[in-house]
Structure formats: C-alpha cells, structure tokens
Coordinates of C-alpha atoms (C1' of nucleotides) in Angstrom, one line a residue:
Chain I
M1356 CA -11.1 -6.8 17.6
A1357 CA -10.0 -8.4 14.7
Q1358 CA -7.7 -6.8 12.4
K1359 CA -8.2 -6.9 8.9
I1360 CA -6.3 -4.2 7.9
T1361 CA -2.3 -4.2 7.7
K1362 CA -0.8 -1.6 10.0
R1363 CA 0.8 1.0 7.8
E1364 CA 4.0 0.6 9.7
Q1365 CA 4.0 -3.1 9.4
D1366 CA 3.9 -2.9 5.7
Y1367 CA 2.8 -0.1 4.1
S1368 CA 1.9 -1.8 0.5
Q1369 CA -0.1 -4.2 2.0
W1370 CA -2.0 -1.9 4.0
Y1371 CA -3.0 0.2 0.9
L1372 CA -4.1 -3.1 -0.8
D1373 CA -6.0 -4.1 2.6
V1374 CA -7.8 -0.8 2.6
V1375 CA -8.7 -0.8 -1.1
K1376 CA -10.5 -4.2 -0.3
E1377 CA -11.9 -3.7 3.0
A1378 CA -13.2 0.0 1.6
Q1379 CA -14.8 -2.3 -1.4
L1380 CA -13.0 0.0 -3.9
A1381 CA -12.1 -2.3 -6.6
E1382 CA -10.4 -6.1 -6.6
H1383 CA -8.2 -7.7 -9.0
S1384 CA -9.9 -8.7 -12.3
P1385 CA -8.8 -12.2 -14.0
V1386 CA -7.3 -10.1 -16.9
R1387 CA -3.7 -9.4 -15.5
G1388 CA -2.9 -6.1 -14.3
C1389 CA -6.7 -4.6 -14.7
M1390 CA -9.1 -4.2 -12.0
V1391 CA -12.6 -4.5 -11.2
I1392 CA -14.0 -0.9 -10.0
K1393 CA -16.6 -1.7 -7.6
P1394 CA -19.7 0.5 -7.2
T1395 CA -18.5 2.2 -4.3
G1396 CA -14.9 2.6 -5.8
M1397 CA -17.2 4.1 -9.0
A1398 CA -19.2 6.1 -6.8
L1399 CA -16.3 8.2 -5.5
W1400 CA -14.8 8.3 -9.3
E1401 CA -17.8 9.8 -10.1
N1402 CA -18.0 12.2 -7.6
M1403 CA -14.4 13.4 -8.9
Q1404 CA -15.5 13.5 -12.4
Q1405 CA -18.3 15.5 -11.3
G1406 CA -16.3 18.2 -9.6
L1407 CA -13.6 18.3 -12.0
D1408 CA -16.0 18.4 -15.1
T1409 CA -17.9 21.3 -13.6
M1410 CA -14.4 23.2 -13.5
F1411 CA -13.7 22.5 -17.2
K1412 CA -17.2 23.5 -18.0
E1413 CA -16.8 26.9 -16.2
T1414 CA -13.3 27.6 -18.1
G1415 CA -15.0 27.1 -21.3
H1416 CA -14.3 23.7 -21.9
Q1417 CA -16.9 21.1 -23.5
N1418 CA -16.9 17.1 -23.9
A1419 CA -16.7 15.0 -26.6
Y1420 CA -15.4 11.5 -27.5
F1421 CA -12.9 10.2 -29.9
P1422 CA -12.2 6.5 -30.9
L1423 CA -10.8 3.4 -28.7
F1424 CA -9.0 2.6 -31.4
I1425 CA -6.2 4.5 -33.6
P1426 CA -4.6 3.4 -36.7
K1427 CA -1.0 2.2 -36.3
S1428 CA -0.2 4.6 -38.7
F1429 CA -1.0 7.9 -36.8
L1430 CA 1.4 6.6 -34.0
S1431 CA 4.6 7.4 -36.2
K1432 CA 3.6 10.8 -36.9
E1433 CA 5.3 12.7 -33.9
A1434 CA 8.3 11.4 -33.2
Q1435 CA 9.2 11.3 -30.0
H1436 CA 5.5 10.5 -29.0
V1437 CA 6.0 7.2 -30.3
E1438 CA 9.3 6.5 -28.6
G1439 CA 7.4 7.8 -25.4
F1440 CA 4.5 5.1 -25.9
A1441 CA 5.8 2.4 -28.3
K1442 CA 6.7 0.1 -25.7
E1443 CA 3.4 0.0 -24.1
C1444 CA 0.7 -0.6 -26.6
A1445 CA -1.9 -3.1 -27.2
V1446 CA -2.5 -3.6 -30.5
V1447 CA -5.2 -5.1 -32.3
T1448 CA -4.6 -7.4 -35.2
H1449 CA -7.5 -9.6 -36.3
S1450 CA -11.2 -9.2 -36.2
R1451 CA -12.6 -12.6 -35.5
L1452 CA -12.3 -15.8 -33.8
K1453 CA -13.3 -19.1 -35.3
A1454 CA -14.5 -22.3 -33.1
V1455 CA -11.8 -25.1 -32.8
D1456 CA -13.0 -28.1 -31.2
G1457 CA -14.6 -27.3 -28.1
G1458 CA -12.3 -24.0 -28.3
V1459 CA -11.8 -21.0 -30.3
E1460 CA -8.8 -19.5 -32.0
V1461 CA -7.7 -16.2 -33.7
D1462 CA -8.8 -16.8 -37.2
P1463 CA -5.9 -16.3 -39.6
D1464 CA -8.1 -15.1 -42.5
S1465 CA -9.1 -12.1 -40.3
K1466 CA -5.9 -10.1 -40.4
L1467 CA -6.3 -6.6 -40.5
E1468 CA -4.9 -4.4 -43.4
E1469 CA -3.7 -1.9 -41.0
E1470 CA -3.5 -2.6 -37.1
L1471 CA -5.0 -0.9 -34.7
I1472 CA -3.5 0.4 -31.4
V1473 CA -5.9 0.4 -28.1
R1474 CA -5.2 4.3 -27.5
P1475 CA -2.4 4.8 -24.8
T1476 CA -3.7 8.6 -25.0
S1477 CA -5.7 10.6 -27.8
E1478 CA -3.3 13.4 -28.9
T1479 CA -3.0 11.7 -32.7
I1480 CA -6.2 10.8 -33.6
I1481 CA -7.7 13.9 -31.9
W1482 CA -5.3 16.1 -34.3
D1483 CA -6.0 14.4 -37.2
T1484 CA -9.8 15.2 -36.5
Y1485 CA -8.6 19.1 -35.7
R1486 CA -7.1 19.0 -39.5
N1487 CA -10.4 19.1 -40.6
W1488 CA -11.9 21.2 -38.0
I1489 CA -9.4 23.7 -38.1
Q1490 CA -9.3 26.3 -41.1
S1491 CA -9.5 29.8 -40.1
Y1492 CA -8.3 31.9 -36.6
R1493 CA -12.5 32.1 -36.2
D1494 CA -12.0 28.0 -35.4
L1495 CA -9.9 28.7 -32.4
P1496 CA -9.5 28.1 -29.7
I1497 CA -10.9 24.5 -29.6
L1498 CA -11.3 23.8 -26.2
I1499 CA -12.6 19.8 -25.6
N1500 CA -12.1 17.3 -22.9
Q1501 CA -13.0 13.6 -22.9
W1502 CA -13.5 11.6 -20.4
A1503 CA -12.4 8.0 -21.3
N1504 CA -10.4 4.5 -20.6
V1505 CA -7.0 4.2 -22.1
V1506 CA -4.6 1.3 -22.2
R1507 CA -0.8 1.0 -21.4
W1508 CA 0.9 -2.2 -21.3
E1509 CA 2.6 -1.9 -18.0
M1510 CA 4.9 -4.5 -16.5
R1511 CA 4.2 -4.1 -13.0
T1512 CA 0.6 -2.6 -11.9
R1513 CA -1.0 -1.7 -8.5
L1514 CA -4.6 -1.1 -7.8
F1515 CA -5.5 2.9 -8.8
L1516 CA -1.8 3.7 -8.9
R1517 CA -1.1 2.1 -12.2
T1518 CA -3.1 -0.2 -13.9
M1519 CA -2.9 -1.7 -18.0
E1520 CA -6.5 0.1 -18.3
F1521 CA -7.5 3.1 -16.6
L1522 CA -9.9 5.6 -16.6
W1523 CA -9.3 9.4 -17.1
Q1524 CA -10.0 12.5 -18.7
E1525 CA -7.9 14.1 -21.4
G1526 CA -8.1 17.6 -22.5
H1527 CA -7.1 18.7 -26.0
T1528 CA -7.2 22.3 -26.7
A1529 CA -5.9 24.0 -30.1
H1530 CA -5.1 28.0 -30.2
A1531 CA -3.7 30.6 -32.6
T1532 CA -0.9 31.7 -30.4
K1533 CA 1.7 30.7 -27.9
E1534 CA 0.5 32.7 -25.6
E1535 CA -2.4 31.6 -25.5
A1536 CA -1.7 27.8 -25.5
V1537 CA 0.9 28.4 -22.5
A1538 CA -1.9 30.4 -20.7
E1539 CA -4.3 27.4 -21.3
T1540 CA -1.6 24.8 -20.0
E1541 CA -1.1 27.0 -16.7
Q1542 CA -4.9 27.6 -16.3
M1543 CA -5.4 23.7 -16.3
L1544 CA -2.8 23.1 -13.9
E1545 CA -4.5 25.5 -11.6
V1546 CA -7.5 23.5 -11.7
Y1547 CA -5.9 20.5 -10.8
R1548 CA -4.2 22.2 -7.9
T1549 CA -7.7 23.5 -6.8
F1550 CA -9.6 20.3 -7.5
A1551 CA -6.8 18.4 -5.4
E1552 CA -6.2 20.8 -2.7
E1553 CA -10.3 22.0 -2.4
Y1554 CA -12.3 18.5 -2.7
M1555 CA -9.4 15.8 -2.2
A1556 CA -7.6 17.8 0.6
M1557 CA -4.7 16.6 -0.8
P1558 CA -1.7 19.3 -0.9
V1559 CA 0.5 19.4 -4.0
I1560 CA 3.3 21.3 -5.3
T1561 CA 2.9 23.0 -8.6
G1562 CA 6.0 23.2 -10.8
A1563 CA 7.5 21.8 -14.3
K1564 CA 9.1 18.7 -15.1
T1565 CA 12.3 18.4 -16.6
E1566 CA 13.1 17.5 -19.9
S1567 CA 13.5 14.0 -19.1
E1568 CA 10.6 13.5 -17.1
R1569 CA 8.4 15.6 -19.9
F1570 CA 5.7 13.8 -21.1
A1571 CA 6.1 12.5 -25.4
G1572 CA 5.9 15.0 -27.7
A1573 CA 5.7 18.0 -24.9
E1574 CA 7.4 21.4 -24.8
E1575 CA 6.4 21.6 -21.7
T1576 CA 4.7 19.4 -18.9
Y1577 CA 3.5 21.2 -15.7
C1578 CA 2.4 18.7 -12.8
I1579 CA 0.9 18.6 -9.6
E1580 CA 3.0 16.7 -6.8
A1581 CA 1.5 15.2 -3.6
L1582 CA 3.5 13.2 -0.8
M1583 CA 2.1 10.0 0.4
Q1584 CA 2.3 9.3 3.9
D1585 CA 5.2 6.8 3.3
G1586 CA 7.2 9.5 2.0
K1587 CA 6.9 8.7 -1.5
A1588 CA 6.2 11.6 -4.3
L1589 CA 2.7 10.6 -6.7
Q1590 CA 2.4 12.9 -9.6
A1591 CA -1.3 13.7 -9.8
G1592 CA -1.9 15.3 -12.9
T1593 CA -0.1 17.1 -15.7
S1594 CA -1.1 20.0 -18.3
H1595 CA 1.3 19.8 -20.9
F1596 CA 2.2 22.5 -23.6
L1597 CA 2.8 21.2 -27.1
G1598 CA 3.8 23.6 -28.8
Q1599 CA 3.2 23.1 -32.5
N1600 CA 4.4 19.6 -32.8
F1601 CA 1.4 17.6 -33.2
A1602 CA 0.0 20.6 -35.7
K1603 CA 3.6 19.8 -37.9
A1604 CA 2.7 16.3 -37.8
F1605 CA -1.0 15.9 -38.5
D1606 CA -0.6 19.3 -40.9
V1607 CA -3.0 21.3 -38.6
K1608 CA -3.2 25.2 -39.9
F1609 CA -5.3 28.3 -40.0
Q1610 CA -5.5 31.3 -41.8
D1611 CA -5.0 34.2 -39.8
S1612 CA -6.5 37.7 -39.7
D1613 CA -3.6 38.8 -41.5
G1614 CA -3.8 36.4 -44.2
E1615 CA -0.9 34.3 -43.5
H1616 CA -1.0 30.3 -42.7
K1617 CA -0.2 29.3 -39.5
L1618 CA 0.8 26.1 -37.7
V1619 CA -1.8 25.5 -34.4
W1620 CA -0.4 25.6 -30.6
A1621 CA -1.7 22.6 -28.8
T1622 CA -2.2 21.7 -25.2
S1623 CA -3.4 18.6 -23.4
W1624 CA -4.1 17.9 -19.9
G1625 CA -5.0 15.0 -17.7
V1626 CA -5.6 13.2 -14.4
S1627 CA -6.6 9.5 -13.8
T1628 CA -8.2 7.3 -11.7
R1629 CA -4.8 7.4 -10.0
L1630 CA -6.1 10.2 -8.0
I1631 CA -7.7 7.4 -6.0
G1632 CA -4.8 6.1 -4.9
G1633 CA -3.8 9.4 -3.9
L1634 CA -6.8 10.1 -1.9
I1635 CA -6.6 6.6 0.2
M1636 CA -2.5 7.2 0.7
T1637 CA -3.2 11.1 1.7
H1638 CA -5.9 10.8 4.5
S1639 CA -6.6 7.0 5.4
D1640 CA -5.3 5.0 8.4
D1641 CA -4.8 1.8 10.3
Q1642 CA -8.9 1.1 10.8
G1643 CA -9.2 2.0 6.7
L1644 CA -10.5 4.3 4.3
V1645 CA -10.8 8.2 5.1
I1646 CA -12.5 10.1 2.2
P1647 CA -13.0 14.0 2.3
P1648 CA -16.5 14.8 2.8
K1649 CA -16.8 16.7 -0.7
L1650 CA -15.5 13.0 -2.5
A1651 CA -17.8 11.1 0.0
P1652 CA -20.3 9.1 -1.9
V1653 CA -21.9 8.7 1.7
Q1654 CA -21.1 11.6 4.2
V1655 CA -23.2 10.3 7.5
V1656 CA -24.4 7.2 8.6
I1657 CA -27.0 6.4 10.9
V1658 CA -26.3 3.0 13.0
P1659 CA -29.7 2.3 15.1
I1660 CA -29.1 0.2 17.9
Y1661 CA -31.7 -1.7 20.0
R1662 CA -32.5 -4.8 22.0
D1663 CA -35.9 -5.8 20.5
D1664 CA -38.8 -5.2 18.3
E1665 CA -40.5 -2.8 20.0
Q1666 CA -37.0 -0.9 20.6
R1667 CA -36.5 -1.2 16.9
A1668 CA -39.3 0.5 15.7
T1669 CA -39.2 3.2 18.1
V1670 CA -35.3 3.9 16.9
L1671 CA -35.8 3.4 13.5
E1672 CA -38.4 6.1 13.4
Y1673 CA -36.3 8.2 14.9
G1674 CA -33.5 7.1 13.0
Q1675 CA -35.7 8.0 9.7
S1676 CA -37.0 11.5 11.2
I1677 CA -32.8 12.6 11.4
F1678 CA -32.4 10.8 8.1
D1679 CA -35.0 12.7 6.5
E1680 CA -33.5 16.4 8.2
L1681 CA -30.3 15.4 6.8
K1682 CA -31.5 14.9 3.0
E1683 CA -33.5 17.7 3.0
A1684 CA -30.5 19.9 3.9
G1685 CA -28.7 18.4 1.2
V1686 CA -26.6 15.8 3.2
R1687 CA -25.8 12.7 1.1
V1688 CA -27.0 10.4 4.2
K1689 CA -27.6 6.7 4.7
L1690 CA -29.5 4.5 7.3
D1691 CA -28.1 1.5 7.9
D1692 CA -31.3 -0.4 9.2
R1693 CA -30.0 -4.1 8.3
D1694 CA -30.8 -6.3 11.3
N1695 CA -28.6 -9.0 10.4
Y1696 CA -25.6 -7.1 11.3
K1697 CA -24.5 -6.0 15.3
P1698 CA -23.9 -2.1 15.7
G1699 CA -20.0 -3.1 16.3
F1700 CA -20.0 -4.6 13.2
K1701 CA -21.1 -2.1 11.3
F1702 CA -19.3 0.7 13.0
A1703 CA -16.0 -1.3 12.1
E1704 CA -17.2 -1.6 8.3
H1705 CA -18.2 2.2 8.0
E1706 CA -15.0 3.3 9.3
A1707 CA -13.2 0.8 6.7
R1708 CA -15.1 2.3 4.1
G1709 CA -14.3 6.0 5.2
I1710 CA -17.6 7.5 5.8
P1711 CA -17.2 11.1 7.4
L1712 CA -19.7 11.1 9.7
R1713 CA -21.3 8.3 11.8
I1714 CA -24.7 9.2 13.9
A1715 CA -25.3 6.2 15.9
I1716 CA -28.7 6.2 18.0
G1717 CA -30.1 4.1 20.6
P1718 CA -33.3 4.0 23.2
R1719 CA -31.2 5.8 25.5
D1720 CA -30.4 8.5 23.1
V1721 CA -34.3 8.7 21.8
E1722 CA -35.4 9.1 25.2
K1723 CA -33.4 12.2 25.9
G1724 CA -33.2 13.5 22.4
N1725 CA -29.9 12.8 21.7
V1726 CA -27.3 11.6 18.9
E1727 CA -23.9 9.7 19.5
L1728 CA -21.8 11.6 16.8
A1729 CA -18.7 10.2 15.5
R1730 CA -16.1 11.6 13.4
R1731 CA -14.0 9.4 11.0
D1732 CA -11.3 11.4 10.9
T1733 CA -10.3 11.6 14.5
L1734 CA -12.7 8.7 15.7
N1735 CA -13.8 11.3 18.4
K1736 CA -17.3 10.5 19.9
T1737 CA -19.5 13.1 21.4
F1738 CA -22.7 13.4 22.8
E1739 CA -25.4 16.1 20.7
S1740 CA -28.4 16.8 20.9
R1741 CA -30.7 15.6 18.0
D1742 CA -32.2 19.4 17.5
G1743 CA -30.6 21.3 15.1
I1744 CA -28.6 18.1 14.1
A1745 CA -28.6 19.1 10.0
D1746 CA -26.9 22.0 11.1
L1747 CA -24.2 21.0 12.9
V1748 CA -23.6 18.2 10.6
Q1749 CA -22.8 20.5 7.4
E1750 CA -20.6 22.4 10.0
L1751 CA -18.7 19.3 10.8
L1752 CA -18.3 17.9 7.4
V1753 CA -16.7 21.8 6.4
T1754 CA -14.5 21.0 9.6
I1755 CA -13.5 17.8 8.4
Q1756 CA -12.6 18.9 5.1
N1757 CA -10.5 21.7 6.1
D1758 CA -8.8 19.8 8.9
L1759 CA -8.1 17.1 6.9
F1760 CA -6.2 19.1 4.4
E1761 CA -4.6 20.8 7.2
K1762 CA -3.5 17.6 8.8
A1763 CA -2.0 16.5 5.2
K1764 CA -0.1 19.6 4.6
N1765 CA 1.2 19.5 8.0
L1766 CA 2.5 16.2 7.4
R1767 CA 4.1 16.9 4.0
E1768 CA 6.0 20.5 5.8
E1769 CA 7.3 17.5 7.8
M1770 CA 8.3 15.6 5.8
T1771 CA 9.8 18.1 3.5
S1772 CA 13.5 18.6 3.8
H1773 CA 16.5 21.5 2.2
V1774 CA 19.7 20.1 1.5
D1775 CA 22.8 21.8 0.4
T1776 CA 25.1 18.5 0.1
Y1777 CA 24.5 15.5 -1.6
E1778 CA 26.1 13.6 1.5
D1779 CA 22.7 15.1 3.4
F1780 CA 20.7 14.5 0.6
K1781 CA 21.1 10.7 0.8
K1782 CA 20.7 10.7 4.6
V1783 CA 17.8 12.3 4.3
L1784 CA 16.5 10.3 1.7
E1785 CA 17.9 7.1 3.5
E1786 CA 16.3 8.1 6.8
K1787 CA 13.4 10.5 6.4
G1788 CA 12.5 9.8 3.1
G1789 CA 9.7 12.6 1.8
F1790 CA 10.0 16.0 -0.5
I1791 CA 13.8 17.2 -0.8
Y1792 CA 14.8 20.5 -2.0
A1793 CA 18.1 20.7 -3.4
H1794 CA 20.2 22.5 -6.1
W1795 CA 20.9 20.9 -9.5
D1796 CA 22.7 21.8 -12.2
G1797 CA 20.0 21.7 -14.7
T1798 CA 21.9 19.0 -16.7
P1799 CA 20.3 15.6 -18.0
E1800 CA 23.4 13.9 -16.6
T1801 CA 23.6 15.0 -13.4
E1802 CA 19.9 14.1 -13.1
E1803 CA 20.2 10.6 -14.1
L1804 CA 23.4 10.1 -12.1
I1805 CA 21.2 11.2 -8.8
K1806 CA 18.5 8.6 -9.8
Q1807 CA 20.7 5.8 -10.5
E1808 CA 22.7 6.5 -7.4
T1809 CA 19.5 7.2 -4.8
K1810 CA 16.4 5.8 -7.2
A1811 CA 15.0 9.4 -6.0
T1812 CA 14.0 11.6 -9.3
I1813 CA 13.1 15.6 -9.7
R1814 CA 9.7 15.7 -9.1
C1815 CA 9.5 19.3 -10.5
I1816 CA 10.7 22.2 -10.7
P1817 CA 8.6 24.3 -8.6
F1818 CA 7.1 27.6 -9.3
G1819 CA 7.5 30.7 -7.2
D1820 CA 10.4 31.9 -5.3
S1821 CA 14.0 31.7 -7.0
E1822 CA 17.3 31.3 -4.6
E1823 CA 20.7 31.1 -6.6
G1824 CA 23.3 28.3 -5.4
K1825 CA 25.4 25.5 -6.3
C1826 CA 24.5 22.1 -7.6
M1827 CA 24.7 19.4 -4.7
V1828 CA 26.7 17.2 -6.8
T1829 CA 29.0 18.6 -9.4
G1830 CA 28.9 22.6 -7.4
K1831 CA 28.0 24.3 -10.8
P1832 CA 25.5 27.4 -10.7
S1833 CA 22.0 26.9 -9.9
K1834 CA 19.4 29.0 -10.2
K1835 CA 16.7 27.6 -7.9
K1836 CA 16.5 24.6 -5.9
V1837 CA 13.9 21.7 -7.6
L1838 CA 12.4 19.1 -5.6
F1839 CA 13.4 16.0 -5.2
A1840 CA 11.4 12.4 -4.1
K1841 CA 11.4 8.3 -4.7
A1842 CA 7.7 8.1 -6.3
Y1843 CA 5.3 5.7 -7.6
Chain Q
rC26 C1' 12.6 -9.4 -18.5
rG27 C1' 15.5 -10.8 -13.8
rG28 C1' 14.1 -12.7 -8.5
rG29 C1' 10.5 -14.8 -4.7
rG30 C1' 5.6 -16.7 -3.7
rA31 C1' 0.9 -19.2 -4.9
rG32 C1' -2.8 -21.9 -8.0
rU33 C1' -8.0 -27.0 -3.3
rG34 C1' -15.8 -24.9 -2.1
rG35 C1' -17.6 -17.5 -2.8
rC36 C1' -13.0 -15.8 0.3
rG37 C1' -8.8 -17.2 3.3
rC38 C1' -5.7 -21.9 4.4
rA39 C1' -4.1 -27.2 5.5
rG40 C1' -3.8 -31.6 3.7
rU41 C1' 1.1 -32.6 -1.2
rC42 C1' 7.4 -34.4 1.2
rC43 C1' 5.5 -40.6 2.6
rG44 C1' -0.4 -41.8 -3.2
rG45 C1' -5.9 -44.6 -0.1
rU46 C1' -13.7 -42.2 1.1
rA47 C1' -11.5 -34.0 0.2
rG48 C1' -10.9 -31.0 5.2
rC49 C1' -10.9 -26.5 8.5
rG50 C1' -11.9 -20.8 9.5
rC51 C1' -14.7 -16.9 7.5
rA52 C1' -18.9 -16.0 4.4
rU53 C1' -23.9 -18.2 2.4
rU54 C1' -29.5 -20.6 3.8
rC55 C1' -32.9 -21.9 8.3
rG56 C1' -34.3 -21.8 13.8
rC57 C1' -33.8 -20.2 18.4
rU58 C1' -31.1 -16.5 21.4
rU59 C1' -28.7 -12.0 21.0
rU60 C1' -27.9 -6.2 19.6
rG61 C1' -24.3 1.1 22.8
rG62 C1' -17.4 -1.6 18.9
rG63 C1' -16.7 -7.0 14.4
rA64 C1' -22.5 -12.1 18.6
rG65 C1' -23.4 -17.1 20.7
rC66 C1' -25.3 -22.2 19.8
rG67 C1' -27.7 -26.2 16.3
rA68 C1' -28.3 -27.7 11.5
rA69 C1' -27.9 -27.5 6.3
rG70 C1' -26.3 -26.6 0.9
rG71 C1' -21.9 -25.8 -1.4
rG72 C1' -15.2 -28.4 -4.4
rU73 C1' -14.2 -32.5 -12.0
rC74 C1' -8.1 -29.9 -6.3
rG75 C1' -5.6 -24.1 -12.6
rC76 C1' -5.2 -26.8 -17.2
rA77 C1' -3.1 -31.0 -20.3
rG78 C1' -1.0 -35.5 -21.1
rG79 C1' 1.8 -39.8 -18.0
rU80 C1' 3.0 -43.5 -14.3
rU81 C1' -0.5 -46.8 -10.9
rC82 C1' -5.4 -51.4 -8.8
rA83 C1' -5.8 -46.2 -6.9
rA84 C1' -3.6 -39.5 -8.1
rA85 C1' -5.0 -32.8 -5.1
rU86 C1' -0.4 -36.3 -3.4
rC87 C1' 4.2 -38.9 -8.0
rC88 C1' 6.7 -37.4 -13.3
rU89 C1' 6.1 -34.3 -17.8
rG90 C1' 4.4 -30.0 -20.1
rU91 C1' 1.6 -25.7 -19.8
rC92 C1' -1.1 -21.2 -18.1
rU93 C1' -2.2 -17.5 -14.6
rC94 C1' -1.8 -14.2 -10.6
rC95 C1' 0.3 -11.8 -6.5
rC96 C1' 5.2 -9.9 -4.4
rC97 C1' 9.8 -7.3 -4.9
rG98 C1' 13.5 -4.9 -9.1
rA99 C1' 14.4 -2.1 -14.0
rC100 C1' 10.0 1.0 -17.0
rC101 C1' 6.0 4.1 -16.5
rA102 C1' 0.3 8.5 -15.2

RNA sequence: CGGGGAGUGGCGCAGUCCGGUAGCGCAUUCGCUUUGGGAGCGAAGGGUCGCAGGUUCAAAUCCUGUCUCCCCGACCA
C-alpha cells in the first residue's frame, strides 16, 4: 500500500503537514504565511464555530462586527498593548495603484493622511466605540463577540498553528465592577475548557499565565493548555481580565447608581483556527486525520462494493436505504457512490480525512442483511446487522467521542511528570518531554533563565490544589507547582 | 534576521556539472477489462523551464541581477 503520510516517529512536522494535505483541510497560498482553507477544513471550522457560538449565546453574548482597519493612532493609546503588537502589524499606507507599462505600482499621490493598521486584535477599535455606547451603569454589561480574521506579521508560519492571517473569535466585554469582569473572564475560560474537552475531545489544563506570558495590556491572562502527541504544549485559548487599562486609554466611564463617574472594567477572550491544529495533533495517526464525531463534517460514510451493473444497482439501493435511515436519525452521512474509484482507494481516502465511521456494503451483506462497520479511531472492523443500524451508529458515535477523550487524557497523564530538582527537570525534558510540574520562585528572572537554558516555558500557573515547596532553581519558597513544557 | 533547501505540464520530480528536438511518475480525458484495502492495458491532451538582462549559430543548462516559497533557529495565538 502506498503510504502518502510520513510516519509520526519518523518526522513529526512532516507528518503534520501530510495529514493536513491528505485530509484536504488546507494548503499553502501564493501569499507567504497565508493558507487557503479548503471546503473540508472550513466545514470543520464551521462546526467548531457553531459549537462555540451556541455556548457564547447561552452565556448572554451577542455577535457584532467591527472594522478590519484600525487608525494607527488607536494603537498608541495603551502602552503595553502597543509594545506587544507593534512589531507584527500590517500597515496600509496608500489607497490605490496606477498602471505603469504593463504592470502596476503604488500611486505615490494616494498616500494616506493617517495610516491604517490591519487589526492584529480589536481591543482598540472596540473600546473606542464603547466610549460612545456607555454613559450609565444601565448600559452595562456589554457582552459582545466578533467572528473575524486578524493579521499578525509572523516570522515563521505553520498551517493552522501559526499563519499570518487567521480566523478567530474575540469576545470583548465591559463591566461596572471588577468582580463581574473577573467572573466573566473565568466563565469564558470555562466555556473554552468545556468546548475543548466535550467537543474536541482534547483535555486541557486551565490556569493563569505568568506576567511575562500575559496578553499585552492585560492584568491577568487565563488559558487552556493542551498537550500534543509529540510532547509539546499548545496554548489553545485565552481569556483576559483587562482591568481598567483600556477604559483609561480610551476614556470610557459610566455614571454609577451612586452618582459617581467610574472607569469601566474589561475582558477579552479568543480562540482561533489554531484549534484545528490542536485537534489534528491530539487525535490523528499515521493513517491520517481523526476527527471526534461531534465536530466531523461527515460522521458516517457508506462505501458500496460491487462487480457489475446489476450488483451496483442492488448494493446502491441497499446503501441508499441505510443512508436515508441514518439521515432521518440526524446523522451526518454520505453515500460514496463514485464509480471511478475502487473500494480500497475510498477506504484509504476516508481514513485520511478522518471520517469517524465507515459502513461498507457488498452483495454478500445485502444477501445476509449485514453491514461492515469500521471505526476510524481504532481501525477495528465488525459485521453488524442492518436492522437497528441507526441506533448502533448513534451509540458508536458517542462511544468514539468518549474514547478519543479518554485516550488523549491517558496519553497526557503518561506524558506528565512532577520533578523537584532542576537536574530532573532537564532530564525529563530531554528524554520524555511533555508537561512537567515543578516549583518556581515566582520571579521573571528565574522563568527567563529556565527558558534560555531549556527552551521550556511556564505554560500556566494551574488552578486548584496548592502544595508548598522550594523553587527547583533558586531554592526560594514556592506556593505551588507550575506547569512547564516546550510549546508550539 | 541567521542557517539549509527548492523554483521545469495540475501535483511530485529528473534533466543543469559537460549548451544541441523538454522527459518521467501521479493526476486528467476516451476506450476496454476491473471493483471486499490505494486496479490493469491501450490511446490522447497539457509546459514562453520563477522573473529580467547578458554570452552564444544555439540556453532549462553558462554569467549577472532579482523575486518567491518551504524547512530549522530567535519572536509569537
């Protein structure tokens, strides 16, 4: 069998690129660092959007849309924010081209009075807008989400994991009190955790970022961190408590019920198409993509097998009846009746594309009233009765969803270590990788030192249990272990 | 920005050292045979060799310049 996908142990990066390609999720575009998301990849993203959007709405948020362009001056209003994003902004300086012997060039006469920045994130334009929307405590809270594209001029890119333009959602909320804003930040992190675990079947650790890893302009950044199969961590989503920084920068105040004028409290939170990269690296194998049923654009594919036109007609009729029954049951099902590919080719193709369940039917099955059922996650094949197939499929889809989560969780546990000394830390990092819990003295200096020497970063200060100890590097007191890993 | 690699039919590549009719595999189209794990045979279509100059009777090939992409590092969701 021709193997089109590089084995993971041979070259993990190449494996990742091969999976993306063979699953037909995306491809490189003519534009450096930008990708073309193909229909299959977009369908996957749309399912993710739908899941998240529903959860946003259930927690009281509404969608809105703000401009792609941000006046340059807006970026200068929040000092830390500028510092964080200034080095990676696309800038629009002119408004037109002119034809010059066969080609075009930028028309120097069209230079803009004020340059426009292509949004790297929308806090500035949104807070500039909120100033006009907020006068009274009765105008609060504002709970808005935006689905958009943003641009960050990255040095190096990888499909889905880091592209110059990417799709995401960004929530931007405004609150009257600090407590309410903090609660919102926590709530949205929990939404992300739930989505990652229940939809993507991707277990995550929740926690707070250290000061140096914090979002530019945030008082506190919470995150979900996932562990990929190669032992590297992926920051999968962030929720920021922005304090009153943006309210100050954009002069957003409200008159409270006590008559006082006060600054508004803010949060922002986002996840991006990077989640697709995380999904791929959490579940997929050497045969290609594996997608959890809840997010799979196609959950079941029916592959008919036949020798001649007569058999084809019989088998297709049988397949169509199964298709109808599954569709009726609400399963996303596809009947692959293409006549120009052999079954073996189709099997391999559907596996590469990660379709959770495959039903193969041939003349023998029609005769016996059977189907051959193959699970993508385990690659196990069984023969089942055609009767009651819809119930069985629905049960199996749930089972697969759960099994994928358990499998990913077990792998993460295996790849998670606790160390007490810096020597052990380096050793584990070298030999095993993965998540490493260790004590840290809480200083940026020590964090930086560890990063320089080992390339591992503090992924987060996990929520939950605390266990006092001593910093593995300096021996100074530490309140709890923090989570280290090499990251994407 | 440092290091490495590559630009030749839609995709993957050979040809370049040593200049002489642009080739192979996959894909595509048509026909026949096939179809329970990536089918076989036959035929056909498709390329100003990244771009711009130069050398030459003759350039994918030699020279000069230039652009782009990919991979590895520093930076980042």
